[in-house]
Coordinates of C-alpha atoms in Angstrom, one line a residue:
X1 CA 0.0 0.0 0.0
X2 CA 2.9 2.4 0.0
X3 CA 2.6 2.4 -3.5
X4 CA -1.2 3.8 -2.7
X5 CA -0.3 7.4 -1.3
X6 CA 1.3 8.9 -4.4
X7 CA -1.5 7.5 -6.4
X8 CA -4.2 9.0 -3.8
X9 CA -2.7 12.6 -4.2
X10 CA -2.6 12.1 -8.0
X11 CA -6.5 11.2 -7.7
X12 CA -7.1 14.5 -5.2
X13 CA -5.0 16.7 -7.9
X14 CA -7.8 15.6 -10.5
X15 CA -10.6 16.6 -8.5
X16 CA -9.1 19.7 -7.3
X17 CA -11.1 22.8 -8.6
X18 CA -8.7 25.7 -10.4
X19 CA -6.8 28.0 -8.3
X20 CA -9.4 31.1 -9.7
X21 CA -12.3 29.5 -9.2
X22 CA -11.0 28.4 -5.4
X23 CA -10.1 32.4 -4.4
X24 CA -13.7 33.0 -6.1
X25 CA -15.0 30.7 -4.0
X26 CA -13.6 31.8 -0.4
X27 CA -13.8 35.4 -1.2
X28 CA -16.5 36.7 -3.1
X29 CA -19.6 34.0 -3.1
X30 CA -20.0 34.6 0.8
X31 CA -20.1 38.7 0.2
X32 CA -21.8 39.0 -2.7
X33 CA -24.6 36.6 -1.6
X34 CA -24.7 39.0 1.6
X35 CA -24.8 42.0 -0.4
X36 CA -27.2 40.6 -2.5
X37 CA -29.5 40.4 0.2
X38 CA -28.9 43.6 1.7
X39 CA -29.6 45.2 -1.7
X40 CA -32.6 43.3 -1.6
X41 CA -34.1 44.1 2.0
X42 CA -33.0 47.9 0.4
X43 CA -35.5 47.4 -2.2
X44 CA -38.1 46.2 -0.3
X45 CA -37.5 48.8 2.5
X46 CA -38.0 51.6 -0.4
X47 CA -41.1 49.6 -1.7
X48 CA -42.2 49.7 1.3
X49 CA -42.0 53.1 2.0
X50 CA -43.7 54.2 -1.2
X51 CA -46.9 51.9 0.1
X52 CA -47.0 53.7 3.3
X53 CA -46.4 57.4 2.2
X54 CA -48.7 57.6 -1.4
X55 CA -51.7 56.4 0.8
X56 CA -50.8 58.5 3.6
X57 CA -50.4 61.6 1.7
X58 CA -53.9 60.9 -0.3
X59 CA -55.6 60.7 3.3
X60 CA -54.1 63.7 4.7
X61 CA -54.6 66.1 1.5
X62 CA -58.1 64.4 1.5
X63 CA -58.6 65.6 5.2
X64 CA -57.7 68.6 4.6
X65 CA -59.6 69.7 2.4
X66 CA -63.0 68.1 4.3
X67 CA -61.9 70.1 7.2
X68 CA -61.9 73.5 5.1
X69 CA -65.1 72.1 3.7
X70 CA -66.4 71.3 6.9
X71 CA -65.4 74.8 8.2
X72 CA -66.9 76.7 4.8
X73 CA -70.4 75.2 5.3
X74 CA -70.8 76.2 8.8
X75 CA -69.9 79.4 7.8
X76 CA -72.3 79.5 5.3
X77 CA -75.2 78.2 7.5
X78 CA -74.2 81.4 10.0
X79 CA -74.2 83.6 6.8
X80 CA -78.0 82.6 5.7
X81 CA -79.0 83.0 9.2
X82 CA -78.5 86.6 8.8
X83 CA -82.0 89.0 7.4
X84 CA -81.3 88.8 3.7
X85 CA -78.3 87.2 3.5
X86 CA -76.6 90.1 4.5
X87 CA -72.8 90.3 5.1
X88 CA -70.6 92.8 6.1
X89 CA -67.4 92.8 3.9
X90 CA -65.6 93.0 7.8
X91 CA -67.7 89.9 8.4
X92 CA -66.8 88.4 5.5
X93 CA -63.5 88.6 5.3
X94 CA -63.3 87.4 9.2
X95 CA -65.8 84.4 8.1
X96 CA -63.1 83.5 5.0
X97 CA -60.3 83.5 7.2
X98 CA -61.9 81.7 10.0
X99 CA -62.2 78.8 7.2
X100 CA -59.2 79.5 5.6
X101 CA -61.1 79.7 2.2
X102 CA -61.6 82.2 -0.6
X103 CA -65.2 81.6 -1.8
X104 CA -67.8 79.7 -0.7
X105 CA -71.1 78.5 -3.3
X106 CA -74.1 76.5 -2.4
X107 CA -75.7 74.4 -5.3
X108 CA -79.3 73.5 -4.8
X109 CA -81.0 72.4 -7.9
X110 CA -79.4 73.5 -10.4
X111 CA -78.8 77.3 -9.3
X112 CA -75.4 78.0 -7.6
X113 CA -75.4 80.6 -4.7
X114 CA -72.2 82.4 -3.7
X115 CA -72.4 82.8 -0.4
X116 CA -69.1 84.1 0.7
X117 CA -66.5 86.1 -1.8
X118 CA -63.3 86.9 -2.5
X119 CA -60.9 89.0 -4.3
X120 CA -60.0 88.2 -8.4
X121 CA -57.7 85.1 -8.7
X122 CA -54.8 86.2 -10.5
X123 CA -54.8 82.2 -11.8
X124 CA -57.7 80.0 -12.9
X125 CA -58.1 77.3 -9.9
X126 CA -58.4 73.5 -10.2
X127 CA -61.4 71.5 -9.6
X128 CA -61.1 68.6 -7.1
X129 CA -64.6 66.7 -7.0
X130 CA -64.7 64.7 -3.7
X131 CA -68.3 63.4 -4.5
X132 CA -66.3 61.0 -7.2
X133 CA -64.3 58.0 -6.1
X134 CA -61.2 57.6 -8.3
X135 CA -58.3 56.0 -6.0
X136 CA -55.9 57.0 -8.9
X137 CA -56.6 60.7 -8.9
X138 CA -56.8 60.7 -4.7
X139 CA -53.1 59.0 -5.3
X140 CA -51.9 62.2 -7.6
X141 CA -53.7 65.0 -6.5
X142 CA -51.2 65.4 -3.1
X143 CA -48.3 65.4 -5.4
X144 CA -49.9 67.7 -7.6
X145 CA -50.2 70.1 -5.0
X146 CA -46.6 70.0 -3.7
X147 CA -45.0 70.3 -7.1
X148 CA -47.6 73.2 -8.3
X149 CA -47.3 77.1 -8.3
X150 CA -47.2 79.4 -5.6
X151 CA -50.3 81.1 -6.2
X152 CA -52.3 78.3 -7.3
X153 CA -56.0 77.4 -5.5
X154 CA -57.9 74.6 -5.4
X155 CA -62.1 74.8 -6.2
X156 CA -63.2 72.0 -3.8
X157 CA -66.6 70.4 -4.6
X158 CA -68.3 68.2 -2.0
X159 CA -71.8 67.1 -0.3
X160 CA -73.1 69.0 2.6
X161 CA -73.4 67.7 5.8
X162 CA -75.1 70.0 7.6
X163 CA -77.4 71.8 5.7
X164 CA -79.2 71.0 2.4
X165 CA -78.2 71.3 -1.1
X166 CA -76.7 69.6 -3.8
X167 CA -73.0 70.7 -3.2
X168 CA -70.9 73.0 -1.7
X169 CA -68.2 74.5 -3.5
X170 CA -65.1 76.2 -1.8
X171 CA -62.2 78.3 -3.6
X172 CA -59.0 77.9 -1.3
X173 CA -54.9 78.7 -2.0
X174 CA -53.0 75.6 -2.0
X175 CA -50.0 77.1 -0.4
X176 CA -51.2 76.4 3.5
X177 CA -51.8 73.1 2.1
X178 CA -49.0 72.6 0.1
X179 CA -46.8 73.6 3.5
X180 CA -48.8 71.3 6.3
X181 CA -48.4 68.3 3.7
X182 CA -44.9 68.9 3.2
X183 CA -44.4 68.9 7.2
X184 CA -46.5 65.6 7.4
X185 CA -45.0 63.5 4.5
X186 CA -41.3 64.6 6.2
X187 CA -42.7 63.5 9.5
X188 CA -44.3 60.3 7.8
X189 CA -41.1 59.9 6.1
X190 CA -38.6 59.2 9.2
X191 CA -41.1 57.4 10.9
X192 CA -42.0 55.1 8.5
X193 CA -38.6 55.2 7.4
X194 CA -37.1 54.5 11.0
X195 CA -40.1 51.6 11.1
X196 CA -38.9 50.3 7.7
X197 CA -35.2 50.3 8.7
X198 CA -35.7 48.7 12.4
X199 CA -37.8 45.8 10.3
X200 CA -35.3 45.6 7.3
X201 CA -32.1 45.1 10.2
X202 CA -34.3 42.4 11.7
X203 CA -35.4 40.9 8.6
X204 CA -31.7 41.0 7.6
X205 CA -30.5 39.9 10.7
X206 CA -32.6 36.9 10.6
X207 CA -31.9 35.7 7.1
X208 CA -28.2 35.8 8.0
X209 CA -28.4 34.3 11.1
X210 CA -31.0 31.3 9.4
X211 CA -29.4 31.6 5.4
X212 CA -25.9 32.9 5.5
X213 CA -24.1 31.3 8.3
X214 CA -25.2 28.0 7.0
X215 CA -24.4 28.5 3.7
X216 CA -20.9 29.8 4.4
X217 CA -20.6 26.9 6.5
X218 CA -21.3 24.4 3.2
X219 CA -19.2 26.8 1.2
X220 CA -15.8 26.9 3.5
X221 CA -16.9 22.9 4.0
X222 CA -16.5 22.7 -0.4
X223 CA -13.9 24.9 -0.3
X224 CA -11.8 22.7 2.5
X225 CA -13.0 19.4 0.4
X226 CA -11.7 20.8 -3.1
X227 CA -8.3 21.5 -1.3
X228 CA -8.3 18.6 0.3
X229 CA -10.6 15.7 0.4
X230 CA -9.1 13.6 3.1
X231 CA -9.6 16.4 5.6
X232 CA -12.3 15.9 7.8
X233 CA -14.4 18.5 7.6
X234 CA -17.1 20.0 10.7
X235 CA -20.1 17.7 11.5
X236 CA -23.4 19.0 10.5
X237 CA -25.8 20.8 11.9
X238 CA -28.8 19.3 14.0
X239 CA -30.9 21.4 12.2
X240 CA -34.1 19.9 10.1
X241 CA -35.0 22.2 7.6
X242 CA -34.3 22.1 4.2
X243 CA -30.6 23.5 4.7
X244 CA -30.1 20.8 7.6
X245 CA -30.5 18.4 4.7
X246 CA -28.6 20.1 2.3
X247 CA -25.1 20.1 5.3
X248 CA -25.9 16.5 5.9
X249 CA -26.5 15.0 2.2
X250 CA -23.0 17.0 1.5
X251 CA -21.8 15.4 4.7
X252 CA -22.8 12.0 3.0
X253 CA -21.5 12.4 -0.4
X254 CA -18.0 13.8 1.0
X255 CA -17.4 10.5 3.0
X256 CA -18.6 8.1 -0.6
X257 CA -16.2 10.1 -2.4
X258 CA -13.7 9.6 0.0
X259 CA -14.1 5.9 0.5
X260 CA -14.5 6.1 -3.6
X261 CA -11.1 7.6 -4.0
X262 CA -9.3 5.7 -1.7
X263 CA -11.2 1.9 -3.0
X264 CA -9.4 4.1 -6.5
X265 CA -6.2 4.2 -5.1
X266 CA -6.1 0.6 -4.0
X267 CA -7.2 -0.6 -7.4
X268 CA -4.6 1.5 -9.3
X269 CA -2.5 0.2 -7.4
X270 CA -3.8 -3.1 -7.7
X271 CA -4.0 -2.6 -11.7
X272 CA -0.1 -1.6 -11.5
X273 CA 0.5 -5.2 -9.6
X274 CA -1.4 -7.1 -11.9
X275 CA 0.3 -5.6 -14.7
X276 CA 3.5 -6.6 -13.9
X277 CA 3.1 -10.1 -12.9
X278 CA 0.5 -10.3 -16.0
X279 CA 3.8 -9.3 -18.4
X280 CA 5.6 -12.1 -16.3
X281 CA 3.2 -15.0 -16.6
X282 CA 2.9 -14.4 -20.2
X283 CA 6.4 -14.7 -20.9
X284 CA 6.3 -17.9 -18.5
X285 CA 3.1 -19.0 -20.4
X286 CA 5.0 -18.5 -23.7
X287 CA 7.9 -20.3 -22.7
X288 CA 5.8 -23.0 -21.3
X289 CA 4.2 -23.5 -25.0
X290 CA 7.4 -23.7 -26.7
X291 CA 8.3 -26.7 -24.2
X292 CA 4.9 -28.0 -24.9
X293 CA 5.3 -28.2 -28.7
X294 CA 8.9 -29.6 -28.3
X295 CA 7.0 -32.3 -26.2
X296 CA 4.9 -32.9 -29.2
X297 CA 7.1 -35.1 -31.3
X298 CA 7.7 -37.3 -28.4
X299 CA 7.5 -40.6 -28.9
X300 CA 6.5 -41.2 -25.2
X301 CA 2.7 -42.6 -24.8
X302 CA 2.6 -41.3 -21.6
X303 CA 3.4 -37.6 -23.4
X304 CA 1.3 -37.7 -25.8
X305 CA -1.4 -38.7 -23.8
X306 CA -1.0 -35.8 -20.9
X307 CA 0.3 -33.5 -23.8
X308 CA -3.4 -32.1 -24.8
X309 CA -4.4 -31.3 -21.3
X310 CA -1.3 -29.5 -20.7
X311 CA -2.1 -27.3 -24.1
X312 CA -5.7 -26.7 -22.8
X313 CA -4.4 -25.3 -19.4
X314 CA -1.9 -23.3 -21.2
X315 CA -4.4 -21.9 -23.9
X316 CA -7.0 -21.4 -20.5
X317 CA -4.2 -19.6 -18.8
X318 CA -2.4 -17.2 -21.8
X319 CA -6.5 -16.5 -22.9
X320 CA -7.5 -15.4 -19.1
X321 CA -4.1 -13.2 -19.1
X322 CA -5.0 -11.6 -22.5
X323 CA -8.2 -11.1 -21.2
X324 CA -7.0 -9.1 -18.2
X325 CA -4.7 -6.8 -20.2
X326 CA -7.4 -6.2 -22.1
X327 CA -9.9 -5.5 -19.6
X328 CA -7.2 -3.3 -17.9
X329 CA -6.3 -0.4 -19.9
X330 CA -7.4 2.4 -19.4
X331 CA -9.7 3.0 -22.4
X332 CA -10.9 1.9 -25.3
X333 CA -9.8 3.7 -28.3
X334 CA -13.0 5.8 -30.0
X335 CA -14.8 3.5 -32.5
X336 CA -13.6 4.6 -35.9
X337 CA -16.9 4.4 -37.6
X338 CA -17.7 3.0 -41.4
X339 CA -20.9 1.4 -42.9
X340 CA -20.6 -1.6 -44.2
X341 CA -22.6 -4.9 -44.7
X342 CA -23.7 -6.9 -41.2
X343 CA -23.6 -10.4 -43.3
X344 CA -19.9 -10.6 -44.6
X345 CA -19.0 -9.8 -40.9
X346 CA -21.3 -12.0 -39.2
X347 CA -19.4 -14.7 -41.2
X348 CA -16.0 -13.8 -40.4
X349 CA -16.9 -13.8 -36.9
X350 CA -18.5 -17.0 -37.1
X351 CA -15.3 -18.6 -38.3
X352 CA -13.1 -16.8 -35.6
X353 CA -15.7 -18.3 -33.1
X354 CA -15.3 -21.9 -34.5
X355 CA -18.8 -22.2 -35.6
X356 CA -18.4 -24.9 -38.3
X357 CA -20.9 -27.1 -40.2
X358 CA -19.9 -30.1 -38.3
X359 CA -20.2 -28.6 -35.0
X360 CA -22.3 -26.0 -33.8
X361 CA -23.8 -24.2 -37.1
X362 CA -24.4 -20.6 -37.9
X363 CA -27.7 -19.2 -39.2
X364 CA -28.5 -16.1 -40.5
X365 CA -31.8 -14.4 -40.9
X366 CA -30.3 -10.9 -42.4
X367 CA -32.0 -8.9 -44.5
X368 CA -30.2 -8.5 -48.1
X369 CA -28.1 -5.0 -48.1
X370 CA -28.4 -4.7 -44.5
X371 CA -25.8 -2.0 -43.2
X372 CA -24.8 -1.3 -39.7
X373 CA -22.9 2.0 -39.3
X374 CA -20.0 1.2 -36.5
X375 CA -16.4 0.4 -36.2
X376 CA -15.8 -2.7 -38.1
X377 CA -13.2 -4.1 -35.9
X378 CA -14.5 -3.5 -32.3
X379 CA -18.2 -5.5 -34.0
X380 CA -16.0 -8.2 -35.0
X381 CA -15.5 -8.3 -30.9
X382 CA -18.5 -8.2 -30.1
X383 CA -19.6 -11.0 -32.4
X384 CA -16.9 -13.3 -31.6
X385 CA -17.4 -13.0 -27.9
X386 CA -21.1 -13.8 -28.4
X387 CA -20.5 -16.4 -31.2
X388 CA -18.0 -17.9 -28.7
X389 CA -19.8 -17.7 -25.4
X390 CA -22.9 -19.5 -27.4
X391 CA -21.0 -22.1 -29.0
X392 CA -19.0 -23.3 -25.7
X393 CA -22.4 -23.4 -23.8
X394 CA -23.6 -25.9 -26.1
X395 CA -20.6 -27.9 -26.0
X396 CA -20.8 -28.0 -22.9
X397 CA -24.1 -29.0 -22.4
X398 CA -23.7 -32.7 -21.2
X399 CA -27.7 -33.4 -21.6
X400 CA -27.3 -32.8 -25.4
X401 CA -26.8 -36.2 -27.3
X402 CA -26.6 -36.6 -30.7
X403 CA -27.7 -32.9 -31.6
X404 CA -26.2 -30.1 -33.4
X405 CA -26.2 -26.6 -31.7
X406 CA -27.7 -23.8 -33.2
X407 CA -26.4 -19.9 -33.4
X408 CA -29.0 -18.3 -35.1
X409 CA -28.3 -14.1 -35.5
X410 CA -31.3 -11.8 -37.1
X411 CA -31.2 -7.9 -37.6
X412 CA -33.6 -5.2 -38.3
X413 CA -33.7 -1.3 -38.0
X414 CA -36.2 0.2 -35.7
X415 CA -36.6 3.9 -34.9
X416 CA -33.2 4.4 -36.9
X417 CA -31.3 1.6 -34.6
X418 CA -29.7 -1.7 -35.9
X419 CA -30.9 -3.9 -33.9
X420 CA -28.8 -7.5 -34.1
X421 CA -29.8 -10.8 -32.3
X422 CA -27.7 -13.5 -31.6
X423 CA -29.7 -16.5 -30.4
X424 CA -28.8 -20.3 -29.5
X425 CA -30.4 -23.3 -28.7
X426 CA -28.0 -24.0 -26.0
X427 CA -28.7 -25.0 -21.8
X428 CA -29.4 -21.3 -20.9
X429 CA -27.4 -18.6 -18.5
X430 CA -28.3 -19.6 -14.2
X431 CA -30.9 -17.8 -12.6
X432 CA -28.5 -16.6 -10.0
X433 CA -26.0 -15.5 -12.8
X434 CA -28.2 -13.6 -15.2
X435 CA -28.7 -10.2 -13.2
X436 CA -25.2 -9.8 -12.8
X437 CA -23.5 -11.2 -15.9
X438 CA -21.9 -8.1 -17.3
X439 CA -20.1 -7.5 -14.2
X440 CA -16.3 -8.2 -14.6
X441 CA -15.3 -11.9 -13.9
X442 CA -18.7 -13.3 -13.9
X443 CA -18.8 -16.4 -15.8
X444 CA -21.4 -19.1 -16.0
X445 CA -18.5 -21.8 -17.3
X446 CA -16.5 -22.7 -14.6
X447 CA -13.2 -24.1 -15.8
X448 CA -12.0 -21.7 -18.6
X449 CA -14.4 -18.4 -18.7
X450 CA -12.8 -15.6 -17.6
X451 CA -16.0 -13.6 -17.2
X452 CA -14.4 -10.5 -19.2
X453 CA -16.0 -11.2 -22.6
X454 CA -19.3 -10.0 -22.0
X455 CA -18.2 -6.9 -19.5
X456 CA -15.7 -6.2 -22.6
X457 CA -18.6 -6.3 -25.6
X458 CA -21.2 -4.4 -23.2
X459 CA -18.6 -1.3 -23.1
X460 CA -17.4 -1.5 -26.4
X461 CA -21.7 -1.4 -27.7
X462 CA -21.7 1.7 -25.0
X463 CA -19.0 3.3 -26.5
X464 CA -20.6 3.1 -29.9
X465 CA -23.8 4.9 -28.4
X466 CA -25.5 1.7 -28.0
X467 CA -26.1 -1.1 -25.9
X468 CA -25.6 -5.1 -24.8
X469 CA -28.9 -6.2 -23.1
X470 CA -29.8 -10.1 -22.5
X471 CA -33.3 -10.6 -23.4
X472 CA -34.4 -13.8 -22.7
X473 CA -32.5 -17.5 -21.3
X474 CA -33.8 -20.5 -20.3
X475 CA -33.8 -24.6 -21.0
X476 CA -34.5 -23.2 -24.7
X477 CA -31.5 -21.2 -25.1
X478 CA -29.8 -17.5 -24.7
X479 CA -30.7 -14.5 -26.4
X480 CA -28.3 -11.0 -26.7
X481 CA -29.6 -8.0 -28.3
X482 CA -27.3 -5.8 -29.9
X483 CA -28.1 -2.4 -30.4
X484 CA -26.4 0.5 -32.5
X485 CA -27.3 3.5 -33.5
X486 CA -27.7 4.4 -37.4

């Protein structure tokens, strides 16, 4: 395992995020998530001030000008109280300013009565109707009033309340007004602005408190992880919301990662090993079939006899170490893709596989000009291993006496897919080996299978944007389904 360590760190370096993206990490996500927030409580501090003031505003120039109202009317019910209706212009001037109005009119059917005059307006005055209900202009009129001229007044129109008629009109300057509702919307504003800051702080407050500190917790937790993933990092939280299951899950995936890059370590490790004694045996293996053929022309019964099995073993033994190397590197190369016609290679496979008219026969249910579009050479795998694995389950199917096998392979394009089937009539694949026979070193033949074939084909059919799937087995044979994409 000393041998593990260097590999280990070379597995951390690849997982290591760049050194940009790392000082990204530990210096700006934290602040500008924070500022982001405090730009957003802002906002919705300023929002809400705008909610609070407009209506405000609306119902203090609103109340105003009822209280004017209010004042005018009484005034005009003292004023027809008099023999005549009449006023003094002393009087009159005293009543006006007592109401803080310029002219009062009564409307009564149709005919409008000035009750109470004033002097030429040296500007024409603007009508607000408070008998009509329109929120908008309530909303504007304020504004309106502290953005207009000096000398401008305001012909308020309302119903009576304390005397009869159909309305009662006053002519007032909007200057007192404009002055007592720019007092009240400053007062309104650092009240409601003092409100909204206290409640922005807290709202603030609590989302870093509930939202930041957890999050720069998971952050400095990445950041320690991306550095170094053997370092334990800080337990999680015992909270149960949704960020509770965010620090734990993380918690999780940090330890499987770990355990994954360590269980990589060992196996590189491992691979390196094998390796090496793999390149020994082979030459050991090689040697050992050069003394095997010299063996051959002995005229020794006893040699020739034993000679056979010792060339099975050694075939078994330089096959399963083939295998191995094979299985083993790295990656296979990218399929260097052609199209070309399915039946010439189904053939050539056959014969690599040892399907033979005397033994186990080859069958072909292809259509005429059927094309698959793939790499010719990693097929020709494929097929063999299939051809191979179907022909060596029929031989060695003791129940079968005096029958042939049967390796039957049929393709067809669905849904732009060439799908290929390679079928035989031999014992069938184990129950308790069929869900897992893709898995390296999973064979259902127990003296020479190496159980990399299939594992092998399966990757290569990936590779090729495809797929290896076994679709049926059973006393009535095996069935593999090759699919490759058009």
């Amino acid at each position: 395992m000393s041998e593990a360590r260097p590999l280990l760190s070379d597995v951390r370096r690849g997982l290591r995020l760049p050194a940009d993206w790392r000082e990204r990490l530990r210096i700006h996500a934290p602040d500008a998530l924070a500022w982001r927030l405090l730009a957003l409580t802002f906002i919705f501090t300023v929002v809400v001030e705008v909610l609070i003031i407009a209506p405000s505003a609306a119902s203090f120039h609103e109340r105003w000008l009822l209280d004017r109202l209010q004042s005018a009317e009484l005034a005009s019910v003292g004023v027809e109280a008099l023999p005549y209706s009449a006023v003094e212009d002393d009087v009159a001037e005293q009543l006006l300013a007592i109401g803080g109005v310029q002219a009062v009119v009564v409307g009564d059917q149709g005919v409008r009565r000035l009750l109470l005059q004033a002097p030429n307006l040296p500007r024409t005055p603007d009508l607000i109707d408070l008998r009509q209900n329109r929120p908008v202009t309530r909303i504007l009129d304020p504004w309106r009033t502290l953005s207009g001229h000096p000398d401008r007044s305001i012909r308020v129109q309302a119903r009576p309340r304390y005397r009869s008629g159909d309305f009662i009109e006053i002519l007032a300057p909007a200057q007192p007004l404009k002055m007592e509702l720019r007092a009240f919307l400053l007062n309104s504003l650092l009240m409601s602005l003092l409100i909204s800051l206290v409640a922005g702080g807290l709202l603030y407050g609590g989302l870093a408190f509930l939202v930041l500190q957890p999050l720069r917790r998971v952050t400095r937790s990445i950041e320690r992880f991306a550095l170094d993933p053997e370092a334990e990092g800080d337990p999680p939280g015992d909270r149960h919301d949704e960020i509770g299951r965010v620090e734990r899950e993380l918690a999780r995936m940090q330890d499987e990662v770990r355990q994954s890059l360590r269980s990589r370590a060992r196996l590189v490790a491992l691979g390196e090993a094998v390796a090496k004694i793999n390149h020994d045996l082979r030459n050991m293996l090689t040697s050992a079939q050069i003394a095997s053929e010299r063996l051959a022309d002995s005229p020794d019964p006893i040699v020739a006899k034993a000679l056979p099995r010792l060339e099975r073993a050694l075939g078994r033994a330089a096959a399963l170490s083939r295998n191995v190397l094979e299985y083993g590197r790295s990656e296979e190369p990218a399929p260097q893709r052609t199209r070309f016609a399915l039946a010439p290679a189904v053939a050539v496979a056959a014969e690599d596989s040892g399907l033979s008219d005397e033994g186990v026969r080859l069958s072909k249910a292809i259509p005429a000009r059927f094309t698959v579009h793939a790499d010719p050479d990693q097929l020709h795998r494929i097929l063999v291993n299939l051809m191979r694995n179907a022909r060596q389950a029929i031989e060695g199917d003791t129940s079968r006496v005096g029958r042939k096998g049967l390796v039957k392979v049929s393709a067809v394009h669905q849904d732009g897919t060439a799908v290929v089937r390679i079928a035989d009539d031999g014992p069938g694949i184990p129950p308790r080996l069929s869900d897992q026979l893709f898995e390296p070193f999973v064979s259902g033949r127990s003296s020479d299978g190496t159980g990399l074939g299939l594992t092998i084909s399966r990757e290569l059919a990936v590779r090729h944007g495809g797929d290896l799937a076994l679709v049926d087995t059973g006393p009535q044979g095996t069935t593999f389904e090759l699919r490759l994409p058009d």
